[in-house]
mmCIF file of C-alpha atoms and ligand atoms in Angstrom:
data_model
loop_
_atom_site.group_PDB
_atom_site.id
_atom_site.type_symbol
_atom_site.label_atom_id
_atom_site.label_comp_id
_atom_site.label_asym_id
_atom_site.label_seq_id
_atom_site.Cartn_x
_atom_site.Cartn_y
_atom_site.Cartn_z
ATOM 1 C CA MET F 1 35.439 181.195 134.494
ATOM 2 C CA SER F 2 36.124 179.676 137.891
ATOM 3 C CA ARG F 3 34.398 176.407 138.683
ATOM 4 C CA THR F 4 32.595 175.581 141.875
ATOM 5 C CA VAL F 5 34.143 172.406 143.283
ATOM 6 C CA TYR F 6 33.348 170.206 146.267
ATOM 7 C CA VAL F 7 35.827 169.466 149.054
ATOM 8 C CA ASN F 8 34.863 167.644 152.239
ATOM 9 C CA GLY F 9 31.348 168.989 152.610
ATOM 10 C CA GLU F 10 31.893 172.450 151.107
ATOM 11 C CA TYR F 11 31.119 173.940 147.704
ATOM 12 C CA LEU F 12 33.915 176.408 146.931
ATOM 13 C CA PRO F 13 35.389 178.410 144.054
ATOM 14 C CA GLU F 14 38.216 176.230 142.673
ATOM 15 C CA GLU F 15 40.898 178.729 143.732
ATOM 16 C CA ASP F 16 39.768 178.489 147.371
ATOM 17 C CA ALA F 17 39.627 174.667 147.503
ATOM 18 C CA LYS F 18 42.449 173.210 149.583
ATOM 19 C CA VAL F 19 43.754 169.730 150.490
ATOM 20 C CA SER F 20 46.611 169.099 152.932
ATOM 21 C CA ILE F 21 50.143 168.526 151.584
ATOM 22 C CA PHE F 22 50.093 165.435 153.852
ATOM 23 C CA ASP F 23 47.081 163.972 152.078
ATOM 24 C CA ARG F 24 47.866 160.329 151.313
ATOM 25 C CA SER F 25 46.683 160.615 147.717
ATOM 26 C CA PHE F 26 49.394 163.251 147.219
ATOM 27 C CA LEU F 27 52.164 161.370 149.067
ATOM 28 C CA MET F 28 51.279 157.705 148.416
ATOM 29 C CA ALA F 29 48.743 157.647 145.563
ATOM 30 C CA ASP F 30 46.488 156.254 148.318
ATOM 31 C CA GLY F 31 43.260 157.269 146.661
ATOM 32 C CA VAL F 32 40.557 156.020 144.335
ATOM 33 C CA TYR F 33 38.469 157.860 141.768
ATOM 34 C CA GLU F 34 35.533 157.734 139.406
ATOM 35 C CA VAL F 35 34.674 159.650 136.254
ATOM 36 C CA THR F 36 30.979 159.937 135.415
ATOM 37 C CA SER F 37 29.862 161.510 132.171
ATOM 38 C CA VAL F 38 27.112 164.076 131.857
ATOM 39 C CA LEU F 39 24.880 164.334 128.795
ATOM 40 C CA GLY F 40 21.979 166.752 128.567
ATOM 41 C CA GLY F 41 22.770 167.807 132.145
ATOM 42 C CA LYS F 42 22.150 164.261 133.403
ATOM 43 C CA LEU F 43 24.453 161.586 134.833
ATOM 44 C CA ILE F 44 25.258 158.514 132.749
ATOM 45 C CA ASP F 45 25.611 155.106 134.470
ATOM 46 C CA PHE F 46 25.762 156.769 137.908
ATOM 47 C CA ASP F 47 24.741 153.645 139.846
ATOM 48 C CA GLY F 48 27.523 151.619 138.231
ATOM 49 C CA HIS F 49 30.163 154.214 139.102
ATOM 50 C CA LEU F 50 28.919 154.418 142.688
ATOM 51 C CA ALA F 51 28.972 150.626 143.052
ATOM 52 C CA ARG F 52 32.522 150.433 141.682
ATOM 53 C CA LEU F 53 33.641 153.230 144.037
ATOM 54 C CA GLU F 54 32.250 151.281 146.979
ATOM 55 C CA ARG F 55 34.119 148.187 145.796
ATOM 56 C CA SER F 56 37.424 150.074 145.274
ATOM 57 C CA LEU F 57 37.175 151.478 148.814
ATOM 58 C CA ALA F 58 36.428 148.045 150.290
ATOM 59 C CA GLU F 59 39.300 146.358 148.405
ATOM 60 C CA LEU F 60 41.740 148.916 149.852
ATOM 61 C CA ASP F 61 40.212 148.845 153.322
ATOM 62 C CA MET F 62 39.549 152.565 153.000
ATOM 63 C CA ALA F 63 36.665 154.116 154.909
ATOM 64 C CA LYS F 64 33.709 155.479 152.981
ATOM 65 C CA PRO F 65 33.513 159.269 153.111
ATOM 66 C CA GLU F 66 30.780 160.512 155.459
ATOM 67 C CA ALA F 67 28.922 161.983 152.486
ATOM 68 C CA PHE F 68 28.826 158.643 150.605
ATOM 69 C CA ASP F 69 25.026 158.459 150.670
ATOM 70 C CA ASP F 70 24.788 162.045 149.385
ATOM 71 C CA LEU F 71 26.984 161.489 146.337
ATOM 72 C CA LEU F 72 24.141 161.595 143.828
ATOM 73 C CA ALA F 73 22.922 164.907 145.275
ATOM 74 C CA ILE F 74 26.500 166.296 145.250
ATOM 75 C CA HIS F 75 26.998 165.284 141.608
ATOM 76 C CA ARG F 76 23.700 166.884 140.653
ATOM 77 C CA LYS F 77 24.439 170.081 142.568
ATOM 78 C CA LEU F 78 27.838 170.444 140.859
ATOM 79 C CA VAL F 79 26.208 169.940 137.452
ATOM 80 C CA GLU F 80 23.693 172.657 138.314
ATOM 81 C CA LEU F 81 26.148 175.124 139.904
ATOM 82 C CA ASN F 82 28.522 174.845 136.942
ATOM 83 C CA GLY F 83 25.827 174.717 134.251
ATOM 84 C CA ILE F 84 27.198 171.470 132.773
ATOM 85 C CA ASP F 85 25.323 170.224 129.723
ATOM 86 C CA GLU F 86 27.970 167.800 128.389
ATOM 87 C CA GLY F 87 31.098 166.811 130.265
ATOM 88 C CA MET F 88 32.338 164.801 133.199
ATOM 89 C CA ILE F 89 32.321 164.777 136.974
ATOM 90 C CA TYR F 90 35.602 163.687 138.558
ATOM 91 C CA LEU F 91 35.392 162.243 142.070
ATOM 92 C CA GLN F 92 38.333 161.294 144.272
ATOM 93 C CA VAL F 93 38.442 159.726 147.714
ATOM 94 C CA SER F 94 41.720 159.395 149.577
ATOM 95 C CA ARG F 95 42.641 157.929 152.933
ATOM 96 C CA GLY F 96 43.024 161.495 154.166
ATOM 97 C CA SER F 97 45.817 163.298 155.945
ATOM 98 C CA ALA F 98 47.411 162.109 159.181
ATOM 99 C CA GLY F 99 49.429 165.340 159.330
ATOM 100 C CA ASP F 100 52.704 163.596 158.478
ATOM 101 C CA ARG F 101 54.218 161.028 156.109
ATOM 102 C CA ASP F 102 53.921 157.408 157.240
ATOM 103 C CA PHE F 103 53.600 154.145 155.283
ATOM 104 C CA VAL F 104 51.248 152.730 157.918
ATOM 105 C CA PHE F 105 47.567 153.499 157.325
ATOM 106 C CA PRO F 106 46.160 155.984 159.845
ATOM 107 C CA ASP F 107 43.317 154.934 162.161
ATOM 108 C CA PRO F 108 40.108 155.575 160.158
ATOM 109 C CA GLU F 109 38.360 156.569 163.394
ATOM 110 C CA VAL F 110 40.810 159.460 163.729
ATOM 111 C CA VAL F 111 41.724 160.353 160.143
ATOM 112 C CA LYS F 112 38.724 160.877 157.877
ATOM 113 C CA PRO F 113 38.871 160.283 154.118
ATOM 114 C CA THR F 114 39.249 163.273 151.811
ATOM 115 C CA LEU F 115 36.439 163.674 149.279
ATOM 116 C CA VAL F 116 36.899 165.932 146.267
ATOM 117 C CA LEU F 117 34.642 166.385 143.233
ATOM 118 C CA PHE F 118 34.904 168.757 140.288
ATOM 119 C CA THR F 119 33.260 169.170 136.899
ATOM 120 C CA GLN F 120 34.834 169.176 133.452
ATOM 121 C CA SER F 121 32.712 170.920 130.843
ATOM 122 C CA LYS F 122 33.095 169.274 127.398
ATOM 123 C CA PRO F 123 30.575 170.703 124.954
ATOM 124 C CA GLY F 124 30.290 168.327 121.990
ATOM 125 C CA LEU F 125 31.316 165.258 124.037
ATOM 126 C CA ALA F 126 28.655 163.069 122.414
ATOM 127 C CA ASP F 127 29.536 164.347 118.961
ATOM 128 C CA SER F 128 33.299 163.900 119.145
ATOM 129 C CA PRO F 129 35.221 163.994 115.820
ATOM 130 C CA ALA F 130 37.163 160.873 116.936
ATOM 131 C CA ALA F 131 33.910 158.896 116.782
ATOM 132 C CA LYS F 132 33.730 159.670 113.057
ATOM 133 C CA THR F 133 37.387 159.294 112.136
ATOM 134 C CA GLY F 134 38.404 156.579 114.602
ATOM 135 C CA ILE F 135 41.620 156.600 116.616
ATOM 136 C CA LYS F 136 45.116 155.155 116.114
ATOM 137 C CA VAL F 137 46.765 153.130 118.861
ATOM 138 C CA ILE F 138 50.230 151.769 119.561
ATOM 139 C CA SER F 139 51.014 148.811 121.815
ATOM 140 C CA ILE F 140 53.250 149.110 124.875
ATOM 141 C CA ASP F 141 54.223 146.763 127.702
ATOM 142 C CA ASP F 142 51.770 146.667 130.591
ATOM 143 C CA ILE F 143 54.003 147.301 133.598
ATOM 144 C CA ARG F 144 51.246 148.455 135.971
ATOM 145 C CA TRP F 145 50.617 146.860 139.377
ATOM 146 C CA GLY F 146 48.532 143.697 139.790
ATOM 147 C CA ARG F 147 45.245 145.209 141.035
ATOM 148 C CA ARG F 148 44.039 147.118 138.001
ATOM 149 C CA ASP F 149 40.464 146.236 138.968
ATOM 150 C CA ILE F 150 40.736 148.898 141.684
ATOM 151 C CA LYS F 151 40.379 152.393 140.249
ATOM 152 C CA THR F 152 43.315 154.029 142.017
ATOM 153 C CA VAL F 153 44.885 157.395 141.236
ATOM 154 C CA GLN F 154 48.219 155.736 140.349
ATOM 155 C CA LEU F 155 48.064 157.010 136.781
ATOM 156 C CA LEU F 156 51.701 157.744 135.995
ATOM 157 C CA TYR F 157 52.205 154.807 133.637
ATOM 158 C CA PRO F 158 48.889 155.326 131.778
ATOM 159 C CA SER F 159 49.925 158.957 131.432
ATOM 160 C CA MET F 160 53.338 157.914 130.078
ATOM 161 C CA GLY F 161 51.545 155.564 127.677
ATOM 162 C CA LYS F 162 49.489 158.438 126.278
ATOM 163 C CA MET F 163 52.706 160.425 125.806
ATOM 164 C CA MET F 164 54.356 157.487 123.984
ATOM 165 C CA ALA F 165 51.297 157.315 121.711
ATOM 166 C CA LYS F 166 51.403 161.055 121.088
ATOM 167 C CA LYS F 167 55.084 160.911 120.230
ATOM 168 C CA ALA F 168 54.317 158.158 117.709
ATOM 169 C CA GLY F 169 51.633 160.356 116.103
ATOM 170 C CA CYS F 170 48.829 158.234 117.595
ATOM 171 C CA ASP F 171 45.959 158.788 120.010
ATOM 172 C CA ASP F 172 46.341 156.098 122.641
ATOM 173 C CA ALA F 173 48.186 152.957 123.693
ATOM 174 C CA TRP F 174 46.981 149.407 124.251
ATOM 175 C CA LEU F 175 48.784 147.631 127.064
ATOM 176 C CA VAL F 176 50.173 144.147 126.468
ATOM 177 C CA GLU F 177 51.068 141.578 129.114
ATOM 178 C CA ASP F 178 52.362 138.053 128.420
ATOM 179 C CA GLY F 179 51.532 138.577 124.751
ATOM 180 C CA PHE F 180 47.885 139.584 125.291
ATOM 181 C CA VAL F 181 46.169 142.970 125.322
ATOM 182 C CA THR F 182 44.897 143.904 128.764
ATOM 183 C CA GLU F 183 43.199 147.263 128.038
ATOM 184 C CA GLY F 184 43.845 150.811 126.843
ATOM 185 C CA THR F 185 45.558 153.414 129.029
ATOM 186 C CA SER F 186 42.165 154.681 130.227
ATOM 187 C CA ASN F 187 39.639 152.491 128.435
ATOM 188 C CA ASN F 188 38.686 148.895 127.682
ATOM 189 C CA ALA F 189 39.762 147.332 124.369
ATOM 190 C CA TYR F 190 37.739 145.248 121.882
ATOM 191 C CA ILE F 191 38.081 143.654 118.472
ATOM 192 C CA VAL F 192 35.405 142.440 116.071
ATOM 193 C CA LYS F 193 35.909 139.394 113.867
ATOM 194 C CA GLY F 194 33.132 137.991 111.711
ATOM 195 C CA ASN F 195 30.428 139.823 113.722
ATOM 196 C CA LYS F 196 31.811 138.496 117.026
ATOM 197 C CA ILE F 197 32.826 141.089 119.617
ATOM 198 C CA ILE F 198 35.898 139.952 121.543
ATOM 199 C CA THR F 199 37.096 141.650 124.740
ATOM 200 C CA ARG F 200 39.261 140.501 127.613
ATOM 201 C CA HIS F 201 37.474 138.660 130.425
ATOM 202 C CA LEU F 202 37.182 140.362 133.821
ATOM 203 C CA SER F 203 39.915 139.707 136.404
ATOM 204 C CA ASN F 204 42.349 141.728 138.519
ATOM 205 C CA ASP F 205 44.244 142.485 135.281
ATOM 206 C CA ILE F 206 41.830 145.127 133.983
ATOM 207 C CA LEU F 207 39.440 147.762 135.210
ATOM 208 C CA HIS F 208 35.864 146.487 135.174
ATOM 209 C CA GLY F 209 34.595 149.276 132.950
ATOM 210 C CA ILE F 210 31.122 150.565 133.640
ATOM 211 C CA THR F 211 30.776 151.455 129.958
ATOM 212 C CA ARG F 212 32.051 147.944 129.094
ATOM 213 C CA ALA F 213 29.267 146.334 131.147
ATOM 214 C CA ALA F 214 26.590 148.483 129.491
ATOM 215 C CA VAL F 215 27.948 148.061 125.951
ATOM 216 C CA LEU F 216 28.179 144.265 126.289
ATOM 217 C CA ARG F 217 24.647 144.150 127.669
ATOM 218 C CA PHE F 218 23.329 146.220 124.743
ATOM 219 C CA ALA F 219 25.324 144.102 122.271
ATOM 220 C CA ARG F 220 23.786 140.880 123.631
ATOM 221 C CA GLU F 221 20.302 142.440 123.640
ATOM 222 C CA ALA F 222 20.846 143.314 119.959
ATOM 223 C CA GLN F 223 21.678 139.610 119.299
ATOM 224 C CA MET F 224 25.370 140.335 118.686
ATOM 225 C CA GLU F 225 27.771 137.601 119.698
ATOM 226 C CA VAL F 226 30.202 138.445 122.524
ATOM 227 C CA GLU F 227 33.269 136.437 123.517
ATOM 228 C CA GLU F 228 35.124 137.453 126.701
ATOM 229 C CA ARG F 229 38.715 136.313 126.250
ATOM 230 C CA ALA F 230 42.191 137.721 125.774
ATOM 231 C CA PHE F 231 43.497 138.558 122.277
ATOM 232 C CA THR F 232 46.902 139.458 120.848
ATOM 233 C CA ILE F 233 47.988 142.531 118.891
ATOM 234 C CA GLU F 234 48.421 140.307 115.800
ATOM 235 C CA GLU F 235 44.839 139.076 116.123
ATOM 236 C CA ALA F 236 43.669 142.667 116.546
ATOM 237 C CA GLN F 237 45.577 143.788 113.444
ATOM 238 C CA ALA F 238 43.842 141.037 111.447
ATOM 239 C CA ALA F 239 40.388 141.863 112.884
ATOM 240 C CA ASP F 240 37.548 143.451 110.922
ATOM 241 C CA GLU F 241 37.183 146.234 113.488
ATOM 242 C CA ALA F 242 38.412 147.387 116.859
ATOM 243 C CA PHE F 243 37.137 149.882 119.400
ATOM 244 C CA ILE F 244 37.499 151.206 122.930
ATOM 245 C CA THR F 245 34.976 152.138 125.618
ATOM 246 C CA SER F 246 35.094 154.459 128.626
ATOM 247 C CA ALA F 247 32.965 157.047 130.407
ATOM 248 C CA SER F 248 34.779 159.860 128.630
ATOM 249 C CA THR F 249 34.794 158.403 125.094
ATOM 250 C CA PHE F 250 31.683 156.140 125.206
ATOM 251 C CA VAL F 251 32.657 154.055 122.144
ATOM 252 C CA PHE F 252 35.528 155.139 119.866
ATOM 253 C CA PRO F 253 36.427 153.072 116.798
ATOM 254 C CA VAL F 254 40.104 152.098 116.452
ATOM 255 C CA VAL F 255 41.308 152.257 112.843
ATOM 256 C CA GLU F 256 45.040 151.593 113.189
ATOM 257 C CA ILE F 257 47.134 149.410 115.514
ATOM 258 C CA ASP F 258 50.939 149.712 115.508
ATOM 259 C CA GLY F 259 50.852 151.230 112.007
ATOM 260 C CA VAL F 260 48.568 148.526 110.561
ATOM 261 C CA GLN F 261 45.302 149.842 109.178
ATOM 262 C CA LEU F 262 42.150 147.883 110.030
ATOM 263 C CA GLY F 263 39.841 147.170 107.101
ATOM 264 C CA ASN F 264 39.574 150.256 104.918
ATOM 265 C CA GLY F 265 40.741 152.558 107.704
ATOM 266 C CA ALA F 266 37.270 153.912 108.467
ATOM 267 C CA PRO F 267 35.176 153.211 111.594
ATOM 268 C CA GLY F 268 33.423 149.857 111.257
ATOM 269 C CA PRO F 269 29.665 149.188 111.401
ATOM 270 C CA VAL F 270 29.703 147.299 114.718
ATOM 271 C CA ALA F 271 31.539 150.040 116.649
ATOM 272 C CA THR F 272 29.377 152.716 115.046
ATOM 273 C CA ARG F 273 26.171 150.852 115.872
ATOM 274 C CA LEU F 274 27.252 150.144 119.462
ATOM 275 C CA ARG F 275 28.092 153.807 119.970
ATOM 276 C CA ASP F 276 24.640 154.835 118.707
ATOM 277 C CA ILE F 277 22.872 152.260 120.889
ATOM 278 C CA TYR F 278 24.973 153.186 123.937
ATOM 279 C CA LEU F 279 24.244 156.907 123.564
ATOM 280 C CA ASP F 280 20.506 156.334 122.957
ATOM 281 C CA GLU F 281 20.039 153.916 125.829
ATOM 282 C CA SER F 282 22.226 155.837 128.292
ATOM 283 C CA LEU F 283 20.376 159.054 127.620
ATOM 284 C CA LYS F 284 17.089 157.261 128.314
ATOM 285 C CA SER F 285 18.315 156.016 131.702
ATOM 286 C CA ALA F 286 20.386 159.113 132.642
ATOM 287 C CA ILE F 287 19.496 160.588 136.029
HETATM 288 N N1 PDD L 1 39.112 155.771 132.754
HETATM 289 N N2 PDD L 1 40.344 150.915 131.911
HETATM 290 C C1 PDD L 1 41.042 151.890 132.499
HETATM 291 C C2 PDD L 1 42.467 151.644 132.852
HETATM 292 C C3 PDD L 1 40.430 153.130 132.785
HETATM 293 O O1 PDD L 1 41.129 154.108 133.389
HETATM 294 C C4 PDD L 1 39.074 153.329 132.419
HETATM 295 C C5 PDD L 1 38.352 154.612 132.706
HETATM 296 C C6 PDD L 1 38.388 152.273 131.787
HETATM 297 C C7 PDD L 1 36.943 152.385 131.380
HETATM 298 O O2 PDD L 1 36.094 152.384 132.511
HETATM 299 P P1 PDD L 1 34.681 153.129 132.477
HETATM 300 O O3 PDD L 1 33.937 152.583 131.319
HETATM 301 O O4 PDD L 1 34.064 152.772 133.772
HETATM 302 O O5 PDD L 1 34.960 154.614 132.322
HETATM 303 C C8 PDD L 1 39.049 151.082 131.562
HETATM 304 C C9 PDD L 1 38.522 157.044 133.079
HETATM 305 C C10 PDD L 1 37.506 157.487 132.098
HETATM 306 C C11 PDD L 1 39.624 158.060 133.316
HETATM 307 O O6 PDD L 1 40.607 157.686 133.910
HETATM 308 O O7 PDD L 1 39.477 159.235 132.944
#
């Protein structure tokens, strides 16, 4: 069934939605995005995603779309129009189309940003089999650019990383720079050692995950110890547990890293508990 999507102020059937071939997200990857999950027809962590979008736009000197203040209403309308119970809303803002290809940014007074949103229906998102079995990851070199804190649409290397993982019979890849794990291809990475949760500190090297912020807050509220520092693949392989977080996975346990099984190869208690807390608390505050 055709979705209703949003493009620059209009709600349209997906087959009628159009963006210029000169759009800078298409030609230059000059765009930013957000993915917000939907559970029970409600938006999870919406305020965090909106705040990060605003920051991404500011860091790239990109104008806010005119409809910025209506984004909550647009998200909600798309959920309603497409009857989404569980799934995601994808949002993308680009610097727009100047009607030609040019490295120089167009004048924001003349060229308006492009705003696109669409829904992805994922029944069973909260009850994913991967949450029960855990996932297997490989490590690969992190050769992405230096501003990974900005959520840009430059996703070729993360996409290649997923393909490398798939080829190796695994689910995802953890990226390694200067000997330390930065993050997963589309998620933040954690290990657990002796009841301590360890995850890389925030910097320009990783995306400041909205799920990460919530999970660490819930962990601290539950009196769990959290240490924000970099760790190596060897340390991760020797850890009691590992897991990832993102808006599309919430919390997924990691049970194997580069062919080395963690513990007994089953999801660990800390990851399982954090997933339960995250889902409970997020549902309570969903809007
Ligand atoms: N990815 N790190 C990277 C590189 C990501 O792409 C993502 C999210 C995260 C987790 O951020 P959050 O908790 O705010 O979702 C970390 C989204 C889900 C995606 O690209 O589909």
